[in-house]
Amino acid sequence: TATPSFESLYNSRKQKFGFVSIPTRYGDVQAPEILLANIRVARKRKQLVSHFTPELVQAINETLEKKEQIILFQNRRGYSNYIICNECTHIPKCSRCDVSLTYHKISGKMECHYCGRKENVPGACPSCSSTSMHMKGFGTEKIEDELALVFEGARVGRLDTDAARSARGYEKILGAFASGQLDILIGTQILSKGLDFENVSLVGVLDADSMLNFPDFRAFERSFQLISQVSGRAGRRSKQGKVIIQTMDPDHPVIRYICNNDYDGLYADQMEERQVFGYPPFRRMIRISFRHKIPSILDGAC
């Protein structure tokens, strides 16, 4: 991997693991050009088209005109991230996991992405009985719908665990894209894992901020890994690819490290912080999970 875990890097530098560096891409192909698109500025100027900045819209149109392909990365499946009451701000949550439920348009239900629990969409707020319930955020389902409206005539496919529930479904979608039957492929982190498409010249990262602000001490590390890996899908042959990262904060240090392809810089920065707060690899952490279909039994265990 070009982006090993920080724990593995730490062990290699302590001579616990061996380390081999590969400074160039296969076949000496140029690294893709990385451009930033400021969502905040586009929204302020009322230039957003659906969830796409003017820079990404223009790049997609130009790529389609050249008969080349596009990968769009949104690391959130489903249609809407959560549903909120406009009156009391209540957000329906999973009764088992206490996390917000994601709305899936295909099933018409809200789903917990931790335990898989499904619930019907409430007609009124369970807390205050208001009927003013609105959907917030966007996932791959919503992007798939809106791509067809914004880019008329474009052949769009989606690759996530909802669309490809089996190995056969996964291969079918990838096969259609590889053979040129699809122009745009929208997907989650499945897209970042070692795929090689000759005609892909543009990769768009739709919402980098959701990964950067995830409540996990590994959020910066994983954001760099995912964005770097999915960026590598562009320009796999002789022609240099292009990557457009949509973000509210173009000056975020991780975004800058990504633009400079400076994984070592991010590693050095994060190691200082982890040492101060006692995170791995300087301390070991154990996660204990309890699961049972009867909540009262879990309450007693905890």
mmCIF file of C-alpha atoms in Angstrom:
data_model
loop_
_atom_site.group_PDB
_atom_site.id
_atom_site.type_symbol
_atom_site.label_atom_id
_atom_site.label_comp_id
_atom_site.label_asym_id
_atom_site.label_seq_id
_atom_site.Cartn_x
_atom_site.Cartn_y
_atom_site.Cartn_z
ATOM 1 C CA THR A 1 0.000 0.000 0.000
ATOM 2 C CA ALA A 2 1.069 3.576 -0.641
ATOM 3 C CA THR A 3 -0.720 4.626 2.565
ATOM 4 C CA PRO A 4 0.058 2.108 5.345
ATOM 5 C CA SER A 5 -1.527 2.579 8.758
ATOM 6 C CA PHE A 6 0.350 4.844 11.130
ATOM 7 C CA GLU A 7 0.843 1.886 13.470
ATOM 8 C CA SER A 8 2.568 -0.052 10.677
ATOM 9 C CA LEU A 9 4.718 2.952 9.753
ATOM 10 C CA TYR A 10 5.686 3.374 13.401
ATOM 11 C CA ASN A 11 6.665 -0.309 13.675
ATOM 12 C CA SER A 12 8.713 -0.111 10.471
ATOM 13 C CA ARG A 13 10.610 2.909 11.755
ATOM 14 C CA LYS A 14 11.254 1.101 14.998
ATOM 15 C CA GLN A 15 12.701 -1.720 12.826
ATOM 16 C CA LYS A 16 9.982 -4.115 13.940
ATOM 17 C CA PHE A 17 8.715 -4.402 10.349
ATOM 18 C CA GLY A 18 10.614 -4.213 7.074
ATOM 19 C CA PHE A 19 9.921 -1.219 4.831
ATOM 20 C CA VAL A 20 10.081 -0.855 1.042
ATOM 21 C CA SER A 21 9.425 2.485 -0.647
ATOM 22 C CA ILE A 22 7.977 2.805 -4.165
ATOM 23 C CA PRO A 23 8.360 6.498 -5.073
ATOM 24 C CA THR A 24 6.795 6.319 -8.576
ATOM 25 C CA ARG A 25 3.513 5.014 -9.994
ATOM 26 C CA TYR A 26 3.438 1.912 -12.131
ATOM 27 C CA GLY A 27 4.742 2.650 -15.628
ATOM 28 C CA ASP A 28 6.002 6.080 -14.479
ATOM 29 C CA VAL A 29 2.504 7.488 -14.968
ATOM 30 C CA GLN A 30 2.092 11.068 -13.758
ATOM 31 C CA ALA A 31 0.251 11.563 -10.473
ATOM 32 C CA PRO A 32 -3.179 13.148 -11.024
ATOM 33 C CA GLU A 33 -3.614 16.911 -10.786
ATOM 34 C CA ILE A 34 -5.485 17.766 -7.568
ATOM 35 C CA LEU A 35 -7.769 20.813 -7.517
ATOM 36 C CA LEU A 36 -9.848 22.159 -4.631
ATOM 37 C CA ALA A 37 -13.421 23.423 -4.944
ATOM 38 C CA ASN A 38 -14.740 25.583 -2.108
ATOM 39 C CA ILE A 39 -18.318 24.543 -1.270
ATOM 40 C CA ARG A 40 -18.804 27.457 1.138
ATOM 41 C CA VAL A 41 -17.934 30.074 -1.499
ATOM 42 C CA ALA A 42 -20.075 28.371 -4.169
ATOM 43 C CA ARG A 43 -23.050 28.231 -1.808
ATOM 44 C CA LYS A 44 -22.611 31.880 -0.825
ATOM 45 C CA ARG A 45 -22.560 32.906 -4.494
ATOM 46 C CA LYS A 46 -25.518 30.579 -5.209
ATOM 47 C CA GLN A 47 -23.443 28.689 -7.766
ATOM 48 C CA LEU A 48 -24.033 25.171 -6.432
ATOM 49 C CA VAL A 49 -25.837 22.890 -8.863
ATOM 50 C CA SER A 50 -27.425 20.299 -6.604
ATOM 51 C CA HIS A 51 -24.364 19.142 -4.609
ATOM 52 C CA PHE A 52 -21.847 20.025 -7.318
ATOM 53 C CA THR A 53 -19.566 23.077 -7.391
ATOM 54 C CA PRO A 54 -19.059 24.986 -10.683
ATOM 55 C CA GLU A 55 -15.540 23.531 -10.967
ATOM 56 C CA LEU A 56 -16.813 19.962 -10.771
ATOM 57 C CA VAL A 57 -19.749 20.607 -13.129
ATOM 58 C CA GLN A 58 -17.423 22.065 -15.752
ATOM 59 C CA ALA A 59 -14.921 19.228 -15.369
ATOM 60 C CA ILE A 60 -17.650 16.573 -15.697
ATOM 61 C CA ASN A 61 -19.079 18.232 -18.833
ATOM 62 C CA GLU A 62 -15.616 18.456 -20.415
ATOM 63 C CA THR A 63 -14.865 14.822 -19.586
ATOM 64 C CA LEU A 64 -18.183 13.635 -21.033
ATOM 65 C CA GLU A 65 -17.496 15.593 -24.230
ATOM 66 C CA LYS A 66 -14.170 13.768 -24.583
ATOM 67 C CA LYS A 67 -15.975 10.402 -24.171
ATOM 68 C CA GLU A 68 -13.953 9.703 -21.039
ATOM 69 C CA GLN A 69 -15.221 8.340 -17.732
ATOM 70 C CA ILE A 70 -15.737 9.791 -14.271
ATOM 71 C CA ILE A 71 -15.670 8.375 -10.750
ATOM 72 C CA LEU A 72 -17.461 10.292 -7.986
ATOM 73 C CA PHE A 73 -16.691 9.396 -4.387
ATOM 74 C CA GLN A 74 -19.168 9.900 -1.540
ATOM 75 C CA ASN A 75 -18.388 7.781 1.491
ATOM 76 C CA ARG A 76 -21.973 7.585 2.649
ATOM 77 C CA ARG A 77 -24.551 5.183 1.246
ATOM 78 C CA GLY A 78 -28.287 5.766 1.339
ATOM 79 C CA TYR A 79 -30.304 8.768 0.216
ATOM 80 C CA SER A 80 -30.238 11.151 3.188
ATOM 81 C CA ASN A 81 -27.953 11.094 6.236
ATOM 82 C CA TYR A 82 -30.732 11.795 8.712
ATOM 83 C CA ILE A 83 -34.227 13.232 9.159
ATOM 84 C CA ILE A 84 -34.769 16.192 11.500
ATOM 85 C CA CYS A 85 -37.829 17.925 12.941
ATOM 86 C CA ASN A 86 -37.805 21.647 12.112
ATOM 87 C CA GLU A 87 -39.759 22.467 15.272
ATOM 88 C CA CYS A 88 -37.937 20.630 18.076
ATOM 89 C CA THR A 89 -34.810 19.407 16.153
ATOM 90 C CA HIS A 90 -35.536 15.792 17.085
ATOM 91 C CA ILE A 91 -33.585 13.265 14.970
ATOM 92 C CA PRO A 92 -34.811 9.642 14.856
ATOM 93 C CA LYS A 93 -32.133 7.323 16.232
ATOM 94 C CA CYS A 94 -31.604 3.590 16.444
ATOM 95 C CA SER A 95 -33.013 2.233 19.707
ATOM 96 C CA ARG A 96 -30.147 -0.250 19.871
ATOM 97 C CA CYS A 97 -27.139 1.869 18.877
ATOM 98 C CA ASP A 98 -28.282 5.445 19.621
ATOM 99 C CA VAL A 99 -27.003 6.725 16.242
ATOM 100 C CA SER A 100 -29.050 8.641 13.666
ATOM 101 C CA LEU A 101 -30.931 6.544 11.112
ATOM 102 C CA THR A 102 -30.132 6.939 7.398
ATOM 103 C CA TYR A 103 -32.998 7.195 4.915
ATOM 104 C CA HIS A 104 -32.851 4.771 1.964
ATOM 105 C CA LYS A 105 -35.092 5.718 -0.940
ATOM 106 C CA ILE A 106 -35.095 2.261 -2.560
ATOM 107 C CA SER A 107 -36.497 0.528 0.528
ATOM 108 C CA GLY A 108 -38.411 3.597 1.727
ATOM 109 C CA LYS A 109 -37.128 3.002 5.242
ATOM 110 C CA MET A 110 -34.675 4.460 7.731
ATOM 111 C CA GLU A 111 -31.760 2.159 8.470
ATOM 112 C CA CYS A 112 -29.066 1.904 11.134
ATOM 113 C CA HIS A 113 -25.679 1.424 9.473
ATOM 114 C CA TYR A 114 -24.303 -0.249 12.603
ATOM 115 C CA CYS A 115 -26.749 -3.045 13.421
ATOM 116 C CA GLY A 116 -28.958 -3.035 10.282
ATOM 117 C CA ARG A 117 -32.193 -2.223 12.123
ATOM 118 C CA LYS A 118 -34.874 -0.753 9.816
ATOM 119 C CA GLU A 119 -37.755 1.538 10.733
ATOM 120 C CA ASN A 120 -40.550 3.241 8.829
ATOM 121 C CA VAL A 121 -40.255 6.955 8.093
ATOM 122 C CA PRO A 122 -42.404 8.771 10.688
ATOM 123 C CA GLY A 123 -45.337 10.777 9.365
ATOM 124 C CA ALA A 124 -44.938 13.146 12.307
ATOM 125 C CA CYS A 125 -42.219 13.907 14.841
ATOM 126 C CA PRO A 126 -42.222 11.265 17.626
ATOM 127 C CA SER A 127 -41.212 13.993 20.090
ATOM 128 C CA CYS A 128 -43.520 16.953 19.373
ATOM 129 C CA SER A 129 -45.957 15.524 16.753
ATOM 130 C CA SER A 130 -45.016 18.194 14.210
ATOM 131 C CA THR A 131 -45.311 17.170 10.559
ATOM 132 C CA SER A 132 -42.405 19.440 9.589
ATOM 133 C CA MET A 133 -39.788 16.725 9.121
ATOM 134 C CA HIS A 134 -36.943 17.319 6.655
ATOM 135 C CA MET A 135 -34.084 15.259 5.227
ATOM 136 C CA LYS A 136 -30.526 16.474 5.669
ATOM 137 C CA GLY A 137 -27.260 15.427 4.041
ATOM 138 C CA PHE A 138 -26.796 13.196 1.011
ATOM 139 C CA GLY A 139 -25.598 9.722 0.186
ATOM 140 C CA THR A 140 -24.842 7.780 -2.975
ATOM 141 C CA GLU A 141 -28.526 7.114 -3.762
ATOM 142 C CA LYS A 142 -29.334 10.818 -3.860
ATOM 143 C CA ILE A 143 -26.272 11.647 -5.960
ATOM 144 C CA GLU A 144 -27.229 8.929 -8.457
ATOM 145 C CA ASP A 145 -30.706 10.475 -8.845
ATOM 146 C CA GLU A 146 -29.414 14.026 -9.236
ATOM 147 C CA LEU A 147 -26.642 13.163 -11.682
ATOM 148 C CA ALA A 148 -29.261 12.011 -14.167
ATOM 149 C CA LEU A 149 -31.036 15.392 -13.854
ATOM 150 C CA VAL A 150 -27.945 17.638 -13.953
ATOM 151 C CA PHE A 151 -26.106 15.768 -16.730
ATOM 152 C CA GLU A 152 -28.812 14.695 -19.143
ATOM 153 C CA GLY A 153 -27.930 11.705 -21.249
ATOM 154 C CA ALA A 154 -25.069 10.594 -18.992
ATOM 155 C CA ARG A 155 -25.139 6.898 -18.154
ATOM 156 C CA VAL A 156 -24.831 6.636 -14.388
ATOM 157 C CA GLY A 157 -24.072 3.653 -12.154
ATOM 158 C CA ARG A 158 -23.732 3.228 -8.396
ATOM 159 C CA LEU A 159 -21.378 0.968 -6.470
ATOM 160 C CA ASP A 160 -21.967 0.479 -2.755
ATOM 161 C CA THR A 161 -23.063 -2.375 -0.502
ATOM 162 C CA ASP A 162 -26.730 -1.633 -1.283
ATOM 163 C CA ALA A 163 -26.267 -1.825 -5.064
ATOM 164 C CA ALA A 164 -23.848 -4.771 -4.987
ATOM 165 C CA ARG A 165 -25.117 -7.143 -2.324
ATOM 166 C CA SER A 166 -23.282 -10.113 -3.819
ATOM 167 C CA ALA A 167 -20.006 -10.776 -5.606
ATOM 168 C CA ARG A 168 -21.952 -11.226 -8.850
ATOM 169 C CA GLY A 169 -23.662 -7.847 -8.469
ATOM 170 C CA TYR A 170 -20.310 -6.199 -7.721
ATOM 171 C CA GLU A 171 -18.707 -7.738 -10.818
ATOM 172 C CA LYS A 172 -21.687 -6.810 -13.001
ATOM 173 C CA ILE A 173 -21.450 -3.100 -12.108
ATOM 174 C CA LEU A 174 -17.660 -3.011 -12.513
ATOM 175 C CA GLY A 175 -17.933 -4.913 -15.794
ATOM 176 C CA ALA A 176 -20.445 -2.413 -17.181
ATOM 177 C CA PHE A 177 -18.166 0.492 -16.248
ATOM 178 C CA ALA A 178 -15.008 -1.177 -17.583
ATOM 179 C CA SER A 179 -16.689 -1.949 -20.920
ATOM 180 C CA GLY A 180 -17.837 1.666 -21.371
ATOM 181 C CA GLN A 181 -21.550 1.075 -20.768
ATOM 182 C CA LEU A 182 -21.477 3.696 -17.989
ATOM 183 C CA ASP A 183 -20.089 7.235 -18.121
ATOM 184 C CA ILE A 184 -20.180 8.053 -14.400
ATOM 185 C CA LEU A 185 -19.761 5.718 -11.451
ATOM 186 C CA ILE A 186 -20.742 7.003 -8.018
ATOM 187 C CA GLY A 187 -19.720 4.964 -4.997
ATOM 188 C CA THR A 188 -18.354 4.605 -1.498
ATOM 189 C CA GLN A 189 -14.926 3.401 -0.351
ATOM 190 C CA ILE A 190 -15.349 0.217 -2.428
ATOM 191 C CA LEU A 191 -14.168 2.399 -5.341
ATOM 192 C CA SER A 192 -10.810 3.084 -3.706
ATOM 193 C CA LYS A 193 -9.615 -0.499 -3.537
ATOM 194 C CA GLY A 194 -7.225 -1.305 -6.377
ATOM 195 C CA LEU A 195 -9.524 -0.789 -9.370
ATOM 196 C CA ASP A 196 -7.897 -0.093 -12.736
ATOM 197 C CA PHE A 197 -9.990 1.600 -15.446
ATOM 198 C CA GLU A 198 -8.193 2.774 -18.572
ATOM 199 C CA ASN A 199 -10.634 5.505 -19.582
ATOM 200 C CA VAL A 200 -11.158 7.244 -16.204
ATOM 201 C CA SER A 201 -9.678 10.749 -16.361
ATOM 202 C CA LEU A 202 -11.659 12.525 -13.632
ATOM 203 C CA VAL A 203 -12.311 11.718 -9.961
ATOM 204 C CA GLY A 204 -14.552 13.914 -7.823
ATOM 205 C CA VAL A 205 -14.575 13.769 -4.009
ATOM 206 C CA LEU A 206 -17.976 15.214 -3.144
ATOM 207 C CA ASP A 207 -17.720 15.782 0.605
ATOM 208 C CA ALA A 208 -14.249 15.592 2.127
ATOM 209 C CA ASP A 209 -15.375 17.342 5.326
ATOM 210 C CA SER A 210 -17.633 14.524 6.520
ATOM 211 C CA MET A 211 -14.590 12.223 6.709
ATOM 212 C CA LEU A 212 -12.312 14.813 8.309
ATOM 213 C CA ASN A 213 -14.841 15.606 11.044
ATOM 214 C CA PHE A 214 -15.714 12.011 11.901
ATOM 215 C CA PRO A 215 -15.410 11.499 15.702
ATOM 216 C CA ASP A 216 -12.450 9.106 15.630
ATOM 217 C CA PHE A 217 -8.786 9.685 16.460
ATOM 218 C CA ARG A 218 -7.912 7.986 13.152
ATOM 219 C CA ALA A 219 -10.161 10.326 11.097
ATOM 220 C CA PHE A 220 -7.291 12.345 9.565
ATOM 221 C CA GLU A 221 -5.288 9.218 8.738
ATOM 222 C CA ARG A 222 -8.257 7.473 7.114
ATOM 223 C CA SER A 223 -9.334 10.597 5.229
ATOM 224 C CA PHE A 224 -5.892 10.864 3.638
ATOM 225 C CA GLN A 225 -5.866 7.150 2.826
ATOM 226 C CA LEU A 226 -9.324 7.107 1.223
ATOM 227 C CA ILE A 227 -8.953 10.319 -0.776
ATOM 228 C CA SER A 228 -5.454 9.365 -1.902
ATOM 229 C CA GLN A 229 -6.548 5.875 -2.925
ATOM 230 C CA VAL A 230 -9.641 6.982 -4.845
ATOM 231 C CA SER A 231 -7.607 9.773 -6.489
ATOM 232 C CA GLY A 232 -5.294 7.085 -7.836
ATOM 233 C CA ARG A 233 -8.132 5.756 -10.039
ATOM 234 C CA ALA A 234 -7.689 8.777 -12.359
ATOM 235 C CA GLY A 235 -5.159 8.728 -15.192
ATOM 236 C CA ARG A 236 -3.959 5.142 -14.945
ATOM 237 C CA ARG A 237 -2.331 5.158 -18.393
ATOM 238 C CA SER A 238 -0.350 7.763 -20.366
ATOM 239 C CA LYS A 239 -2.642 10.766 -19.805
ATOM 240 C CA GLN A 240 -2.548 12.674 -16.504
ATOM 241 C CA GLY A 241 -5.801 12.464 -14.578
ATOM 242 C CA LYS A 242 -7.614 15.181 -12.652
ATOM 243 C CA VAL A 243 -9.043 15.083 -9.118
ATOM 244 C CA ILE A 244 -11.455 17.689 -7.733
ATOM 245 C CA ILE A 245 -11.966 17.710 -3.971
ATOM 246 C CA GLN A 246 -15.056 19.567 -2.736
ATOM 247 C CA THR A 247 -14.574 20.975 0.761
ATOM 248 C CA MET A 248 -15.805 23.723 3.067
ATOM 249 C CA ASP A 249 -12.265 24.251 4.347
ATOM 250 C CA PRO A 250 -9.578 24.240 1.608
ATOM 251 C CA ASP A 251 -6.992 25.346 4.199
ATOM 252 C CA HIS A 252 -7.521 22.304 6.413
ATOM 253 C CA PRO A 253 -4.075 20.805 7.152
ATOM 254 C CA VAL A 254 -5.080 17.315 5.959
ATOM 255 C CA ILE A 255 -6.346 18.728 2.651
ATOM 256 C CA ARG A 256 -2.994 20.458 2.218
ATOM 257 C CA TYR A 257 -1.106 17.253 2.993
ATOM 258 C CA ILE A 258 -3.226 15.462 0.360
ATOM 259 C CA CYS A 259 -2.546 18.149 -2.266
ATOM 260 C CA ASN A 260 1.192 17.853 -1.600
ATOM 261 C CA ASN A 261 1.025 14.049 -1.420
ATOM 262 C CA ASP A 262 2.824 14.365 1.930
ATOM 263 C CA TYR A 263 1.858 11.288 3.934
ATOM 264 C CA ASP A 264 5.070 11.507 5.959
ATOM 265 C CA GLY A 265 4.190 15.064 7.006
ATOM 266 C CA LEU A 266 0.744 14.010 8.208
ATOM 267 C CA TYR A 267 2.309 11.037 10.027
ATOM 268 C CA ALA A 268 4.785 13.272 11.886
ATOM 269 C CA ASP A 269 2.020 15.718 12.814
ATOM 270 C CA GLN A 270 -0.349 13.031 14.059
ATOM 271 C CA MET A 271 2.304 11.096 15.985
ATOM 272 C CA GLU A 272 2.956 14.150 18.163
ATOM 273 C CA GLU A 273 -0.743 14.459 18.956
ATOM 274 C CA ARG A 274 -1.225 10.754 19.611
ATOM 275 C CA GLN A 275 1.693 10.666 22.005
ATOM 276 C CA VAL A 276 0.237 13.586 23.996
ATOM 277 C CA PHE A 277 -3.200 11.945 24.296
ATOM 278 C CA GLY A 278 -1.992 8.354 24.698
ATOM 279 C CA TYR A 279 -3.459 6.949 21.480
ATOM 280 C CA PRO A 280 -2.044 3.964 19.523
ATOM 281 C CA PRO A 281 0.712 3.147 18.734
ATOM 282 C CA PHE A 282 1.869 4.599 22.086
ATOM 283 C CA ARG A 283 -0.945 2.882 24.023
ATOM 284 C CA ARG A 284 -3.168 -0.074 23.318
ATOM 285 C CA MET A 285 -6.927 0.304 23.182
ATOM 286 C CA ILE A 286 -9.526 -2.425 23.580
ATOM 287 C CA ARG A 287 -13.087 -2.189 22.300
ATOM 288 C CA ILE A 288 -15.672 -4.473 23.895
ATOM 289 C CA SER A 289 -18.994 -4.813 22.071
ATOM 290 C CA PHE A 290 -22.185 -6.308 23.509
ATOM 291 C CA ARG A 291 -24.977 -7.464 21.219
ATOM 292 C CA HIS A 292 -28.324 -9.053 21.968
ATOM 293 C CA LYS A 293 -31.789 -8.942 20.448
ATOM 294 C CA ILE A 294 -33.279 -8.171 23.893
ATOM 295 C CA PRO A 295 -32.145 -4.678 25.024
ATOM 296 C CA SER A 296 -32.873 -5.310 28.729
ATOM 297 C CA ILE A 297 -30.262 -8.074 28.817
ATOM 298 C CA LEU A 298 -27.669 -5.668 27.409
ATOM 299 C CA ASP A 299 -28.630 -3.043 29.984
ATOM 300 C CA GLY A 300 -27.903 -5.541 32.734
ATOM 301 C CA ALA A 301 -24.541 -6.498 31.174
ATOM 302 C CA CYS A 302 -23.384 -2.888 31.064
#
